[in-house]
Amino acid sequence: MSTSSNNGQSAIAGKTVGGPGSTTLSGKRCVSTTGQQGQTVGDEPPELKSPGGLASTPVPETSGRPLLLPNNLFHSFSNSPSPEIRRRAAFMKQNAFCPHPDHRQTRMPMNPDDPEARKELGTLPPVHVDFECPDCGIPVSCSEEHWADDYEAHLEICSTLREINEDDHDLRSGRFFPEFEYPGDQREEFMVNMTNWDTFLFSRDFRAINDERSLRQATRLLTYPVTVASVLHELSPYNIKRGGRLTVEGLKSMSALRYSLHPPRSGSGMDIKGLRPTPPPMRIFILGARAESSLPREVWAQLTYLFPRVAFHLVFIGPESMANRDAEFPLPERIANNPFGAVVEDRITNSLKISTFVDYYHTLHEAGQFYPYDPYFDCFMLFHPGLGHPASSHEWEETIPMLLQTKVPVLVTGYTQYDMERDIKWVKDTVGGEVDLLFEPGENRFRSLRWDLNDLDPQDISCGNWGVWGFRGKRYETTRKDAE
């Protein structure tokens, strides 16, 4: 006789199995679900063994991991159930300063709206933040008195800070994230609507997202590939019409790229008669790459699904392009065949290849690594480069003139309107009149809907790719002087 265990209960074949709703196993099928839990793969005869699957896969240990429900996402950073957020709170208390105007300035104001500009007449020494606002749960003041005295100014961003707080806890809640499941390719007859996030996600057949928090989490990642596609696609919401933001020079550059991105059907086939020449891949150089270089590859694959007849080669370039990824991809040795130590990820899909260079672009440009450049197949993308930021502008002084020499479109995003305007001013001051504006600066329709917090300054909040604009090296028309 064989035995079967079920939660401490045992039954002999031919007798009843413990539990309500059970029936005899000798003549009738057991209806009780609890009665069937005792039968495992190990009870099967050797000749009928089931392949290893979910039944034989150990369940991961989650006893020490808190599961936060949607109505329990708000926690102060210092008392968060997440150790990572508690460490973040400690970091903020050690580095961020109180924004109350009675304190002296700790740095030069970046713009007129910078909270640091209010401290011009302050007399008290700078003090780190320590008091957490009870409404947003984030350390924002050195004391409760200063928080209450400056509450009117804090109220302008308090609701946004609370949203950031809940979104961060949601990511660590342990719930399942259906918004991070991405669709594959779709038939070309199904047109993509790029009016806004809602129409794009619907026309691309994403799973329905029914709450704003899930939408914010999804757009935080998708903003990078979709921002690129929204400018390059033939159905782009940006055009030459009034208010469309595309300039005449921009139309010339985009028309060349779209000619390659949307090729006509060539009638190719699998036989000898169907052989056709294959165009080179579309190269998108992403300079100053940071977080975007470590995005899940299925996120970048969404770019290729929007251009089904074109191959893409994404080239991430920058000294931080492989930050915190040593365990995933150890940097290769620089040898004659790979002088710059490129990390190449080939065949991610049948039309996507990714290369990463941990170096400055001007170094690669001077070595002729990517020559020749073709305005029909090449494009530069700069995500939040900080061209005009005092701390990073010196890193771009050599790069920008080289980008203009290629005569290839350069697309740029910014965290805020002021960030974009500062970058544009720096470019014009640096290269003078040698630049053509392709894309008027303005809000990006596919910006991240989730706000991010600067841990060094809790008053500084921004969202990824808030705005987008573009430029290119000036092209001079050839004129012929009639011989006299």
PDB file of C-alpha atoms in Angstrom, residues 149-317:
ATOM      1  CA  ASP A 149       7.588  78.848   9.865  1.00  0.00           C
ATOM      2  CA  ASP A 150       8.347  77.995   6.222  1.00  0.00           C
ATOM      3  CA  TYR A 151       5.302  75.775   5.691  1.00  0.00           C
ATOM      4  CA  GLU A 152       3.792  77.984   2.986  1.00  0.00           C
ATOM      5  CA  ALA A 153       6.848  77.514   0.750  1.00  0.00           C
ATOM      6  CA  HIS A 154       6.986  73.792   1.485  1.00  0.00           C
ATOM      7  CA  LEU A 155       3.311  73.424   0.631  1.00  0.00           C
ATOM      8  CA  GLU A 156       4.120  74.102  -3.041  1.00  0.00           C
ATOM      9  CA  ILE A 157       5.845  70.727  -3.370  1.00  0.00           C
ATOM     10  CA  CYS A 158       4.484  68.779  -0.394  1.00  0.00           C
ATOM     11  CA  SER A 159       1.890  66.822  -2.378  1.00  0.00           C
ATOM     12  CA  THR A 160       4.484  65.946  -5.028  1.00  0.00           C
ATOM     13  CA  LEU A 161       6.919  64.769  -2.348  1.00  0.00           C
ATOM     14  CA  ARG A 162       4.220  62.549  -0.875  1.00  0.00           C
ATOM     15  CA  GLU A 163       3.610  61.090  -4.331  1.00  0.00           C
ATOM     16  CA  ILE A 164       7.340  60.359  -4.628  1.00  0.00           C
ATOM     17  CA  ASN A 165       7.286  58.740  -1.195  1.00  0.00           C
ATOM     18  CA  GLU A 166       4.405  56.410  -2.084  1.00  0.00           C
ATOM     19  CA  ASP A 167       5.862  55.553  -5.510  1.00  0.00           C
ATOM     20  CA  ASP A 168       9.189  54.574  -3.939  1.00  0.00           C
ATOM     21  CA  HIS A 169       7.449  52.344  -1.405  1.00  0.00           C
ATOM     22  CA  ASP A 170       5.298  50.870  -4.147  1.00  0.00           C
ATOM     23  CA  LEU A 171       8.411  49.713  -6.005  1.00  0.00           C
ATOM     24  CA  ARG A 172       9.515  47.895  -2.846  1.00  0.00           C
ATOM     25  CA  SER A 173       6.081  46.623  -1.835  1.00  0.00           C
ATOM     26  CA  GLY A 174       6.632  43.118  -3.181  1.00  0.00           C
ATOM     27  CA  ARG A 175       3.576  43.264  -5.412  1.00  0.00           C
ATOM     28  CA  PHE A 176       3.444  41.938  -8.949  1.00  0.00           C
ATOM     29  CA  PHE A 177       4.063  44.593 -11.628  1.00  0.00           C
ATOM     30  CA  PRO A 178       1.981  43.851 -14.724  1.00  0.00           C
ATOM     31  CA  GLU A 179       2.884  47.306 -16.103  1.00  0.00           C
ATOM     32  CA  PHE A 180       6.421  46.023 -16.701  1.00  0.00           C
ATOM     33  CA  GLU A 181       5.231  43.350 -19.121  1.00  0.00           C
ATOM     34  CA  TYR A 182       5.901  44.616 -22.639  1.00  0.00           C
ATOM     35  CA  PRO A 183       4.277  43.557 -25.913  1.00  0.00           C
ATOM     36  CA  GLY A 184       6.273  42.141 -28.788  1.00  0.00           C
ATOM     37  CA  ASP A 185       6.207  43.194 -32.395  1.00  0.00           C
ATOM     38  CA  GLN A 186       2.905  43.821 -34.123  1.00  0.00           C
ATOM     39  CA  ARG A 187       1.684  43.821 -37.683  1.00  0.00           C
ATOM     40  CA  GLU A 188       2.574  46.877 -39.721  1.00  0.00           C
ATOM     41  CA  GLU A 189      -1.084  47.380 -40.613  1.00  0.00           C
ATOM     42  CA  PHE A 190      -1.786  48.294 -36.983  1.00  0.00           C
ATOM     43  CA  MET A 191      -0.936  51.980 -36.834  1.00  0.00           C
ATOM     44  CA  VAL A 192       0.647  53.450 -33.722  1.00  0.00           C
ATOM     45  CA  ASN A 193      -0.929  56.604 -32.297  1.00  0.00           C
ATOM     46  CA  MET A 194       1.705  58.902 -30.773  1.00  0.00           C
ATOM     47  CA  THR A 195      -0.560  61.655 -29.550  1.00  0.00           C
ATOM     48  CA  ASN A 196       0.147  60.938 -25.874  1.00  0.00           C
ATOM     49  CA  TRP A 197       0.912  58.104 -23.454  1.00  0.00           C
ATOM     50  CA  ASP A 198      -2.658  56.790 -23.368  1.00  0.00           C
ATOM     51  CA  THR A 199      -3.045  56.467 -27.117  1.00  0.00           C
ATOM     52  CA  PHE A 200       0.447  55.027 -27.514  1.00  0.00           C
ATOM     53  CA  LEU A 201       0.006  52.308 -24.893  1.00  0.00           C
ATOM     54  CA  PHE A 202      -3.407  51.402 -26.283  1.00  0.00           C
ATOM     55  CA  SER A 203      -2.334  51.246 -29.936  1.00  0.00           C
ATOM     56  CA  ARG A 204       0.788  49.244 -29.027  1.00  0.00           C
ATOM     57  CA  ASP A 205      -1.402  46.711 -27.200  1.00  0.00           C
ATOM     58  CA  PHE A 206       0.097  47.133 -23.742  1.00  0.00           C
ATOM     59  CA  ARG A 207      -1.752  45.557 -20.866  1.00  0.00           C
ATOM     60  CA  ALA A 208      -4.412  47.881 -19.498  1.00  0.00           C
ATOM     61  CA  ILE A 209      -3.072  50.181 -16.776  1.00  0.00           C
ATOM     62  CA  ASN A 210      -5.959  51.225 -14.589  1.00  0.00           C
ATOM     63  CA  ASP A 211      -4.361  53.459 -11.967  1.00  0.00           C
ATOM     64  CA  GLU A 212      -2.088  56.470 -12.137  1.00  0.00           C
ATOM     65  CA  ARG A 213       0.644  55.009  -9.932  1.00  0.00           C
ATOM     66  CA  SER A 214       1.178  52.044 -12.254  1.00  0.00           C
ATOM     67  CA  LEU A 215       1.234  54.419 -15.213  1.00  0.00           C
ATOM     68  CA  ARG A 216       3.921  56.511 -13.531  1.00  0.00           C
ATOM     69  CA  GLN A 217       6.044  53.435 -12.874  1.00  0.00           C
ATOM     70  CA  ALA A 218       5.688  52.248 -16.485  1.00  0.00           C
ATOM     71  CA  THR A 219       6.537  55.581 -18.091  1.00  0.00           C
ATOM     72  CA  ARG A 220       9.644  55.970 -15.915  1.00  0.00           C
ATOM     73  CA  LEU A 221      11.353  53.334 -18.088  1.00  0.00           C
ATOM     74  CA  LEU A 222       9.536  53.694 -21.387  1.00  0.00           C
ATOM     75  CA  THR A 223      10.246  57.421 -21.661  1.00  0.00           C
ATOM     76  CA  TYR A 224      13.746  56.737 -23.048  1.00  0.00           C
ATOM     77  CA  PRO A 225      12.970  54.647 -26.152  1.00  0.00           C
ATOM     78  CA  VAL A 226       9.602  56.284 -26.805  1.00  0.00           C
ATOM     79  CA  THR A 227      11.058  59.813 -26.672  1.00  0.00           C
ATOM     80  CA  VAL A 228      13.505  58.850 -29.433  1.00  0.00           C
ATOM     81  CA  ALA A 229      10.781  57.174 -31.487  1.00  0.00           C
ATOM     82  CA  SER A 230       8.323  60.060 -31.080  1.00  0.00           C
ATOM     83  CA  VAL A 231      10.740  62.402 -32.853  1.00  0.00           C
ATOM     84  CA  LEU A 232      11.975  60.039 -35.557  1.00  0.00           C
ATOM     85  CA  HIS A 233       8.744  58.250 -36.480  1.00  0.00           C
ATOM     86  CA  GLU A 234       6.784  59.268 -39.554  1.00  0.00           C
ATOM     87  CA  LEU A 235       3.679  59.552 -37.322  1.00  0.00           C
ATOM     88  CA  SER A 236       5.491  61.879 -34.927  1.00  0.00           C
ATOM     89  CA  PRO A 237       3.290  64.406 -33.102  1.00  0.00           C
ATOM     90  CA  TYR A 238       5.923  67.073 -33.892  1.00  0.00           C
ATOM     91  CA  ASN A 239       5.610  68.616 -37.350  1.00  0.00           C
ATOM     92  CA  ILE A 240       6.254  71.722 -39.429  1.00  0.00           C
ATOM     93  CA  LYS A 241       2.807  73.216 -38.785  1.00  0.00           C
ATOM     94  CA  ARG A 242       2.271  76.155 -36.476  1.00  0.00           C
ATOM     95  CA  GLY A 243       2.922  74.957 -32.946  1.00  0.00           C
ATOM     96  CA  GLY A 244       4.406  71.701 -34.228  1.00  0.00           C
ATOM     97  CA  ARG A 245       7.907  72.777 -33.061  1.00  0.00           C
ATOM     98  CA  LEU A 246       9.749  71.259 -36.040  1.00  0.00           C
ATOM     99  CA  THR A 247      11.789  73.850 -37.950  1.00  0.00           C
ATOM    100  CA  VAL A 248      12.534  73.887 -41.680  1.00  0.00           C
ATOM    101  CA  GLU A 249      16.052  72.593 -41.078  1.00  0.00           C
ATOM    102  CA  GLY A 250      14.601  69.984 -38.749  1.00  0.00           C
ATOM    103  CA  LEU A 251      12.249  68.812 -41.473  1.00  0.00           C
ATOM    104  CA  LYS A 252      15.221  68.259 -43.776  1.00  0.00           C
ATOM    105  CA  SER A 253      17.066  66.140 -41.219  1.00  0.00           C
ATOM    106  CA  MET A 254      13.994  64.192 -40.106  1.00  0.00           C
ATOM    107  CA  SER A 255      12.969  63.498 -43.710  1.00  0.00           C
ATOM    108  CA  ALA A 256      16.358  61.904 -44.383  1.00  0.00           C
ATOM    109  CA  LEU A 257      16.105  59.689 -41.299  1.00  0.00           C
ATOM    110  CA  ARG A 258      12.489  58.725 -41.950  1.00  0.00           C
ATOM    111  CA  TYR A 259      13.372  57.753 -45.503  1.00  0.00           C
ATOM    112  CA  SER A 260      15.632  55.074 -44.001  1.00  0.00           C
ATOM    113  CA  LEU A 261      13.404  54.203 -41.053  1.00  0.00           C
ATOM    114  CA  HIS A 262      10.339  53.536 -43.208  1.00  0.00           C
ATOM    115  CA  PRO A 263      11.686  51.891 -46.370  1.00  0.00           C
ATOM    116  CA  PRO A 264       9.264  50.708 -49.050  1.00  0.00           C
ATOM    117  CA  ARG A 265       8.628  47.009 -49.414  1.00  0.00           C
ATOM    118  CA  SER A 266      11.361  45.570 -51.591  1.00  0.00           C
ATOM    119  CA  GLY A 267       9.719  42.294 -52.560  1.00  0.00           C
ATOM    120  CA  SER A 268      12.518  40.260 -50.999  1.00  0.00           C
ATOM    121  CA  GLY A 269      12.079  36.541 -50.454  1.00  0.00           C
ATOM    122  CA  MET A 270      13.831  33.366 -49.373  1.00  0.00           C
ATOM    123  CA  ASP A 271      14.880  32.230 -52.865  1.00  0.00           C
ATOM    124  CA  ILE A 272      17.555  33.505 -55.207  1.00  0.00           C
ATOM    125  CA  LYS A 273      15.147  35.842 -56.963  1.00  0.00           C
ATOM    126  CA  GLY A 274      14.197  37.380 -53.639  1.00  0.00           C
ATOM    127  CA  LEU A 275      17.710  38.464 -52.686  1.00  0.00           C
ATOM    128  CA  ARG A 276      17.906  42.178 -51.988  1.00  0.00           C
ATOM    129  CA  PRO A 277      20.702  44.388 -50.626  1.00  0.00           C
ATOM    130  CA  THR A 278      20.321  45.040 -46.898  1.00  0.00           C
ATOM    131  CA  PRO A 279      20.746  48.650 -45.736  1.00  0.00           C
ATOM    132  CA  PRO A 280      23.096  49.343 -42.809  1.00  0.00           C
ATOM    133  CA  PRO A 281      21.594  49.521 -39.313  1.00  0.00           C
ATOM    134  CA  MET A 282      20.321  52.787 -37.920  1.00  0.00           C
ATOM    135  CA  ARG A 283      22.980  54.000 -35.477  1.00  0.00           C
ATOM    136  CA  ILE A 284      21.805  55.993 -32.459  1.00  0.00           C
ATOM    137  CA  PHE A 285      24.699  57.345 -30.382  1.00  0.00           C
ATOM    138  CA  ILE A 286      23.593  57.968 -26.788  1.00  0.00           C
ATOM    139  CA  LEU A 287      26.226  60.256 -25.284  1.00  0.00           C
ATOM    140  CA  GLY A 288      26.794  60.786 -21.579  1.00  0.00           C
ATOM    141  CA  ALA A 289      24.895  57.552 -20.910  1.00  0.00           C
ATOM    142  CA  ARG A 290      24.088  56.803 -17.285  1.00  0.00           C
ATOM    143  CA  ALA A 291      20.880  55.109 -16.123  1.00  0.00           C
ATOM    144  CA  GLU A 292      19.602  54.596 -19.672  1.00  0.00           C
ATOM    145  CA  SER A 293      22.466  52.224 -20.450  1.00  0.00           C
ATOM    146  CA  SER A 294      21.344  49.819 -17.711  1.00  0.00           C
ATOM    147  CA  LEU A 295      17.673  49.701 -18.678  1.00  0.00           C
ATOM    148  CA  PRO A 296      16.260  46.209 -19.251  1.00  0.00           C
ATOM    149  CA  ARG A 297      16.888  45.301 -22.858  1.00  0.00           C
ATOM    150  CA  GLU A 298      13.211  44.537 -23.484  1.00  0.00           C
ATOM    151  CA  VAL A 299      12.581  48.241 -22.834  1.00  0.00           C
ATOM    152  CA  TRP A 300      14.960  49.269 -25.632  1.00  0.00           C
ATOM    153  CA  ALA A 301      13.458  46.548 -27.842  1.00  0.00           C
ATOM    154  CA  GLN A 302      10.250  48.615 -27.891  1.00  0.00           C
ATOM    155  CA  LEU A 303      12.103  51.046 -30.160  1.00  0.00           C
ATOM    156  CA  THR A 304      12.696  48.363 -32.787  1.00  0.00           C
ATOM    157  CA  TYR A 305       9.053  47.243 -32.767  1.00  0.00           C
ATOM    158  CA  LEU A 306       8.026  50.696 -33.982  1.00  0.00           C
ATOM    159  CA  PHE A 307      10.286  50.344 -37.041  1.00  0.00           C
ATOM    160  CA  PRO A 308       9.841  46.684 -38.011  1.00  0.00           C
ATOM    161  CA  ARG A 309      11.835  46.754 -41.261  1.00  0.00           C
ATOM    162  CA  VAL A 310      14.964  48.410 -39.860  1.00  0.00           C
ATOM    163  CA  ALA A 311      17.873  47.150 -37.769  1.00  0.00           C
ATOM    164  CA  PHE A 312      19.170  49.330 -34.910  1.00  0.00           C
ATOM    165  CA  HIS A 313      22.592  49.698 -33.351  1.00  0.00           C
ATOM    166  CA  LEU A 314      22.503  51.594 -30.055  1.00  0.00           C
ATOM    167  CA  VAL A 315      25.888  52.940 -28.971  1.00  0.00           C
ATOM    168  CA  PHE A 316      26.147  54.044 -25.327  1.00  0.00           C
ATOM    169  CA  ILE A 317      29.129  56.332 -24.755  1.00  0.00           C
TER     170      ILE A 317
END
